[in-house]
Amino acid sequence: MDCNLEYPSESPDISALSEDKFLLKLNNFPQTDGCSPVKYLQSSFTDCSERSQRRYIQKAKDCVDLVLSTICPGEGDLLAEVLFPSTNDQKNQMIAADPLLIALTDSFNKAETWTLRQQLLSIISKDKSFDEVSMLIPGLTRYRYYMSRHHEESEGCGMPILVKDTKRQRIE
């Protein structure tokens, strides 16, 4: 397969550009496709809030997708699959390594009550990060993940959840 590469006649030396000029040139590319401009982080990425991190991750994904679709028009997704290993491959490797994990995940998906799901999730999430567990259980929220971790620490891994009946008393 022949791939014709076109080089611009005049390419700027990136090392000679100041940060502001570099950011301006960087923002010119995504804006041609209607993407919002990129902004510099005021602090370290790890020091940013979770929401800011998600926003910057999404912005980076959008920019990478735009670059890949520009390099290979119409086949950007194929190029992305080659460059970045699929999360499905990671999920399949994780499941293949632990057959008990398959049974727990299936039981979690078939459970009808949140209390049973929380028990199962406390077992699944015992030694796994949120990202690993969310690959196994799509749609899992951070709240449910951390509630199951809290349950595992306070009550024990897979222990039943005590439901207290609170009854109202009439004061006369």
PDB file of C-alpha atoms in Angstrom:
ATOM      1  CA  MET A   1       0.000   0.000   0.000  1.00  0.00           C
ATOM      2  CA  ASP A   2       1.472   3.321  -1.094  1.00  0.00           C
ATOM      3  CA  CYS A   3       1.118   6.237   1.212  1.00  0.00           C
ATOM      4  CA  ASN A   4       1.874   9.658  -0.194  1.00  0.00           C
ATOM      5  CA  LEU A   5       3.173  12.075   2.376  1.00  0.00           C
ATOM      6  CA  GLU A   6       2.898  15.759   1.719  1.00  0.00           C
ATOM      7  CA  TYR A   7       5.261  18.076   3.521  1.00  0.00           C
ATOM      8  CA  PRO A   8       4.533  21.764   3.849  1.00  0.00           C
ATOM      9  CA  SER A   9       7.106  23.921   2.094  1.00  0.00           C
ATOM     10  CA  GLU A  10       7.615  26.045   5.161  1.00  0.00           C
ATOM     11  CA  SER A  11       7.553  24.364   8.553  1.00  0.00           C
ATOM     12  CA  PRO A  12       8.163  26.523  11.619  1.00  0.00           C
ATOM     13  CA  ASP A  13      10.830  25.551  14.104  1.00  0.00           C
ATOM     14  CA  ILE A  14       8.759  24.687  17.189  1.00  0.00           C
ATOM     15  CA  SER A  15      11.681  25.139  19.554  1.00  0.00           C
ATOM     16  CA  ALA A  16      12.029  28.760  18.436  1.00  0.00           C
ATOM     17  CA  LEU A  17       8.385  29.593  19.162  1.00  0.00           C
ATOM     18  CA  SER A  18       7.412  31.082  22.478  1.00  0.00           C
ATOM     19  CA  GLU A  19       4.684  29.354  24.497  1.00  0.00           C
ATOM     20  CA  ASP A  20       2.052  31.894  23.442  1.00  0.00           C
ATOM     21  CA  LYS A  21       2.902  31.642  19.753  1.00  0.00           C
ATOM     22  CA  PHE A  22       3.052  27.853  19.985  1.00  0.00           C
ATOM     23  CA  LEU A  23      -0.390  27.757  21.602  1.00  0.00           C
ATOM     24  CA  LEU A  24      -1.735  30.094  18.918  1.00  0.00           C
ATOM     25  CA  LYS A  25      -0.390  27.836  16.162  1.00  0.00           C
ATOM     26  CA  LEU A  26      -1.696  24.747  17.974  1.00  0.00           C
ATOM     27  CA  ASN A  27      -5.162  26.268  18.257  1.00  0.00           C
ATOM     28  CA  ASN A  28      -5.319  27.207  14.569  1.00  0.00           C
ATOM     29  CA  PHE A  29      -5.493  23.532  13.578  1.00  0.00           C
ATOM     30  CA  PRO A  30      -8.467  22.341  15.703  1.00  0.00           C
ATOM     31  CA  GLN A  31     -10.429  25.536  15.065  1.00  0.00           C
ATOM     32  CA  THR A  32     -10.494  24.736  11.357  1.00  0.00           C
ATOM     33  CA  ASP A  33     -12.644  21.730  12.248  1.00  0.00           C
ATOM     34  CA  GLY A  34     -14.834  23.600  14.740  1.00  0.00           C
ATOM     35  CA  CYS A  35     -13.125  22.422  17.942  1.00  0.00           C
ATOM     36  CA  SER A  36     -12.752  24.768  20.871  1.00  0.00           C
ATOM     37  CA  PRO A  37      -9.266  26.165  21.569  1.00  0.00           C
ATOM     38  CA  VAL A  38      -6.737  24.536  23.876  1.00  0.00           C
ATOM     39  CA  LYS A  39      -5.700  26.403  27.029  1.00  0.00           C
ATOM     40  CA  TYR A  40      -2.573  26.041  29.127  1.00  0.00           C
ATOM     41  CA  LEU A  41      -2.884  24.403  32.505  1.00  0.00           C
ATOM     42  CA  GLN A  42      -2.258  26.838  35.338  1.00  0.00           C
ATOM     43  CA  SER A  43      -0.988  24.021  37.578  1.00  0.00           C
ATOM     44  CA  SER A  44       0.166  20.436  37.259  1.00  0.00           C
ATOM     45  CA  PHE A  45      -2.247  17.946  35.667  1.00  0.00           C
ATOM     46  CA  THR A  46      -2.170  15.783  38.801  1.00  0.00           C
ATOM     47  CA  ASP A  47      -3.043  18.794  40.969  1.00  0.00           C
ATOM     48  CA  CYS A  48      -6.135  19.664  38.896  1.00  0.00           C
ATOM     49  CA  SER A  49      -9.612  18.674  39.971  1.00  0.00           C
ATOM     50  CA  GLU A  50     -11.102  15.472  38.609  1.00  0.00           C
ATOM     51  CA  ARG A  51     -13.471  17.465  36.397  1.00  0.00           C
ATOM     52  CA  SER A  52     -10.615  19.487  34.884  1.00  0.00           C
ATOM     53  CA  GLN A  53      -8.646  16.308  34.263  1.00  0.00           C
ATOM     54  CA  ARG A  54     -11.622  14.753  32.443  1.00  0.00           C
ATOM     55  CA  ARG A  55     -12.020  17.918  30.352  1.00  0.00           C
ATOM     56  CA  TYR A  56      -8.332  17.941  29.352  1.00  0.00           C
ATOM     57  CA  ILE A  57      -8.381  14.213  28.601  1.00  0.00           C
ATOM     58  CA  GLN A  58     -11.419  14.673  26.363  1.00  0.00           C
ATOM     59  CA  LYS A  59      -9.785  17.658  24.646  1.00  0.00           C
ATOM     60  CA  ALA A  60      -6.635  15.578  24.021  1.00  0.00           C
ATOM     61  CA  LYS A  61      -8.728  12.719  22.593  1.00  0.00           C
ATOM     62  CA  ASP A  62     -10.573  15.140  20.298  1.00  0.00           C
ATOM     63  CA  CYS A  63      -7.293  16.648  19.069  1.00  0.00           C
ATOM     64  CA  VAL A  64      -5.713  13.219  18.481  1.00  0.00           C
ATOM     65  CA  ASP A  65      -8.815  12.057  16.573  1.00  0.00           C
ATOM     66  CA  LEU A  66      -8.672  15.216  14.461  1.00  0.00           C
ATOM     67  CA  VAL A  67      -4.973  14.700  13.669  1.00  0.00           C
ATOM     68  CA  LEU A  68      -5.500  11.022  12.790  1.00  0.00           C
ATOM     69  CA  SER A  69      -8.462  11.792  10.541  1.00  0.00           C
ATOM     70  CA  THR A  70      -6.374  14.499   8.836  1.00  0.00           C
ATOM     71  CA  ILE A  71      -3.443  12.134   8.243  1.00  0.00           C
ATOM     72  CA  CYS A  72      -5.670   9.305   6.973  1.00  0.00           C
ATOM     73  CA  PRO A  73      -8.984  10.808   5.817  1.00  0.00           C
ATOM     74  CA  GLY A  74     -11.851   8.410   6.412  1.00  0.00           C
ATOM     75  CA  GLU A  75      -9.599   5.883   8.148  1.00  0.00           C
ATOM     76  CA  GLY A  76      -8.666   7.712  11.340  1.00  0.00           C
ATOM     77  CA  ASP A  77     -10.349   5.021  13.447  1.00  0.00           C
ATOM     78  CA  LEU A  78      -8.248   2.280  11.853  1.00  0.00           C
ATOM     79  CA  LEU A  79      -5.083   4.246  12.519  1.00  0.00           C
ATOM     80  CA  ALA A  80      -6.167   4.816  16.126  1.00  0.00           C
ATOM     81  CA  GLU A  81      -6.712   1.068  16.644  1.00  0.00           C
ATOM     82  CA  VAL A  82      -3.187   0.368  15.415  1.00  0.00           C
ATOM     83  CA  LEU A  83      -1.598   3.116  17.514  1.00  0.00           C
ATOM     84  CA  PHE A  84      -3.531   2.607  20.750  1.00  0.00           C
ATOM     85  CA  PRO A  85      -4.337  -0.855  22.120  1.00  0.00           C
ATOM     86  CA  SER A  86      -8.034  -1.369  22.626  1.00  0.00           C
ATOM     87  CA  THR A  87      -9.498  -1.417  26.105  1.00  0.00           C
ATOM     88  CA  ASN A  88     -11.344  -4.564  25.018  1.00  0.00           C
ATOM     89  CA  ASP A  89      -7.976  -6.313  24.702  1.00  0.00           C
ATOM     90  CA  GLN A  90      -7.090  -5.255  28.248  1.00  0.00           C
ATOM     91  CA  LYS A  91     -10.510  -6.390  29.471  1.00  0.00           C
ATOM     92  CA  ASN A  92     -10.139  -9.766  27.752  1.00  0.00           C
ATOM     93  CA  GLN A  93      -6.680 -10.255  29.261  1.00  0.00           C
ATOM     94  CA  MET A  94      -7.991  -9.390  32.723  1.00  0.00           C
ATOM     95  CA  ILE A  95     -10.935 -11.793  32.426  1.00  0.00           C
ATOM     96  CA  ALA A  96      -8.826 -14.591  30.939  1.00  0.00           C
ATOM     97  CA  ALA A  97      -6.442 -14.359  33.875  1.00  0.00           C
ATOM     98  CA  ASP A  98      -9.215 -14.812  36.457  1.00  0.00           C
ATOM     99  CA  PRO A  99     -12.235 -17.053  35.698  1.00  0.00           C
ATOM    100  CA  LEU A 100     -13.773 -16.140  39.067  1.00  0.00           C
ATOM    101  CA  LEU A 101     -13.925 -12.550  37.846  1.00  0.00           C
ATOM    102  CA  ILE A 102     -16.164 -13.674  34.964  1.00  0.00           C
ATOM    103  CA  ALA A 103     -18.616 -15.282  37.386  1.00  0.00           C
ATOM    104  CA  LEU A 104     -18.641 -12.261  39.706  1.00  0.00           C
ATOM    105  CA  THR A 105     -19.163  -9.821  36.833  1.00  0.00           C
ATOM    106  CA  ASP A 106     -22.004 -11.928  35.400  1.00  0.00           C
ATOM    107  CA  SER A 107     -23.613 -12.172  38.835  1.00  0.00           C
ATOM    108  CA  PHE A 108     -23.283  -8.413  39.280  1.00  0.00           C
ATOM    109  CA  ASN A 109     -24.987  -7.771  35.938  1.00  0.00           C
ATOM    110  CA  LYS A 110     -27.830 -10.195  36.769  1.00  0.00           C
ATOM    111  CA  ALA A 111     -28.388  -8.976  40.337  1.00  0.00           C
ATOM    112  CA  GLU A 112     -31.698  -7.185  40.812  1.00  0.00           C
ATOM    113  CA  THR A 113     -31.007  -5.306  44.038  1.00  0.00           C
ATOM    114  CA  TRP A 114     -28.397  -2.699  44.808  1.00  0.00           C
ATOM    115  CA  THR A 115     -27.494  -4.387  48.092  1.00  0.00           C
ATOM    116  CA  LEU A 116     -26.484  -7.595  46.302  1.00  0.00           C
ATOM    117  CA  ARG A 117     -24.631  -5.595  43.656  1.00  0.00           C
ATOM    118  CA  GLN A 118     -22.755  -3.709  46.361  1.00  0.00           C
ATOM    119  CA  GLN A 119     -21.712  -6.984  47.990  1.00  0.00           C
ATOM    120  CA  LEU A 120     -20.451  -8.352  44.671  1.00  0.00           C
ATOM    121  CA  LEU A 121     -18.785  -5.074  43.773  1.00  0.00           C
ATOM    122  CA  SER A 122     -16.947  -5.065  47.099  1.00  0.00           C
ATOM    123  CA  ILE A 123     -15.424  -8.416  46.094  1.00  0.00           C
ATOM    124  CA  ILE A 124     -14.603  -7.331  42.532  1.00  0.00           C
ATOM    125  CA  SER A 125     -13.114  -3.973  43.524  1.00  0.00           C
ATOM    126  CA  LYS A 126     -11.022  -5.251  46.420  1.00  0.00           C
ATOM    127  CA  ASP A 127      -7.718  -5.214  44.503  1.00  0.00           C
ATOM    128  CA  LYS A 128      -8.676  -3.255  41.399  1.00  0.00           C
ATOM    129  CA  SER A 129      -8.771   0.432  40.513  1.00  0.00           C
ATOM    130  CA  PHE A 130     -11.906   2.229  39.359  1.00  0.00           C
ATOM    131  CA  ASP A 131     -10.654   2.215  35.756  1.00  0.00           C
ATOM    132  CA  GLU A 132     -10.106  -1.550  35.793  1.00  0.00           C
ATOM    133  CA  VAL A 133     -13.519  -2.235  37.316  1.00  0.00           C
ATOM    134  CA  SER A 134     -15.288   0.176  34.963  1.00  0.00           C
ATOM    135  CA  MET A 135     -13.821  -1.757  32.013  1.00  0.00           C
ATOM    136  CA  LEU A 136     -15.483  -4.891  33.395  1.00  0.00           C
ATOM    137  CA  ILE A 137     -18.751  -3.167  34.350  1.00  0.00           C
ATOM    138  CA  PRO A 138     -19.677  -0.443  31.851  1.00  0.00           C
ATOM    139  CA  GLY A 139     -21.731   2.396  33.294  1.00  0.00           C
ATOM    140  CA  LEU A 140     -20.362   1.989  36.806  1.00  0.00           C
ATOM    141  CA  THR A 141     -20.271   5.309  38.628  1.00  0.00           C
ATOM    142  CA  ARG A 142     -17.452   6.432  40.881  1.00  0.00           C
ATOM    143  CA  TYR A 143     -19.976   6.855  43.681  1.00  0.00           C
ATOM    144  CA  ARG A 144     -21.010   3.180  43.554  1.00  0.00           C
ATOM    145  CA  TYR A 145     -17.409   2.049  43.239  1.00  0.00           C
ATOM    146  CA  TYR A 146     -16.282   4.029  46.277  1.00  0.00           C
ATOM    147  CA  MET A 147     -19.393   3.055  48.283  1.00  0.00           C
ATOM    148  CA  SER A 148     -18.533  -0.598  47.699  1.00  0.00           C
ATOM    149  CA  ARG A 149     -14.921   0.075  48.723  1.00  0.00           C
ATOM    150  CA  HIS A 150     -16.203   1.760  51.880  1.00  0.00           C
ATOM    151  CA  HIS A 151     -18.474  -1.238  52.531  1.00  0.00           C
ATOM    152  CA  GLU A 152     -15.505  -3.572  52.079  1.00  0.00           C
ATOM    153  CA  GLU A 153     -13.445  -1.580  54.591  1.00  0.00           C
ATOM    154  CA  SER A 154     -16.189  -1.102  57.180  1.00  0.00           C
ATOM    155  CA  GLU A 155     -18.212  -4.341  57.015  1.00  0.00           C
ATOM    156  CA  GLY A 156     -15.923  -6.724  55.194  1.00  0.00           C
ATOM    157  CA  CYS A 157     -15.483  -8.015  51.679  1.00  0.00           C
ATOM    158  CA  GLY A 158     -18.776  -9.456  50.380  1.00  0.00           C
ATOM    159  CA  MET A 159     -20.543  -9.158  53.729  1.00  0.00           C
ATOM    160  CA  PRO A 160     -24.318  -8.587  53.746  1.00  0.00           C
ATOM    161  CA  ILE A 161     -25.507  -5.020  54.012  1.00  0.00           C
ATOM    162  CA  LEU A 162     -27.502  -4.287  57.115  1.00  0.00           C
ATOM    163  CA  VAL A 163     -30.693  -2.456  56.281  1.00  0.00           C
ATOM    164  CA  LYS A 164     -32.191  -0.645  59.235  1.00  0.00           C
ATOM    165  CA  ASP A 165     -35.923  -0.119  59.347  1.00  0.00           C
ATOM    166  CA  THR A 166     -36.552   3.327  60.672  1.00  0.00           C
ATOM    167  CA  LYS A 167     -40.071   3.728  61.899  1.00  0.00           C
ATOM    168  CA  ARG A 168     -41.713   6.998  62.643  1.00  0.00           C
ATOM    169  CA  GLN A 169     -43.155   7.496  66.068  1.00  0.00           C
ATOM    170  CA  ARG A 170     -46.114   9.612  66.738  1.00  0.00           C
ATOM    171  CA  ILE A 171     -45.650  12.184  69.457  1.00  0.00           C
ATOM    172  CA  GLU A 172     -48.756  12.981  71.444  1.00  0.00           C
TER     173      GLU A 172
END
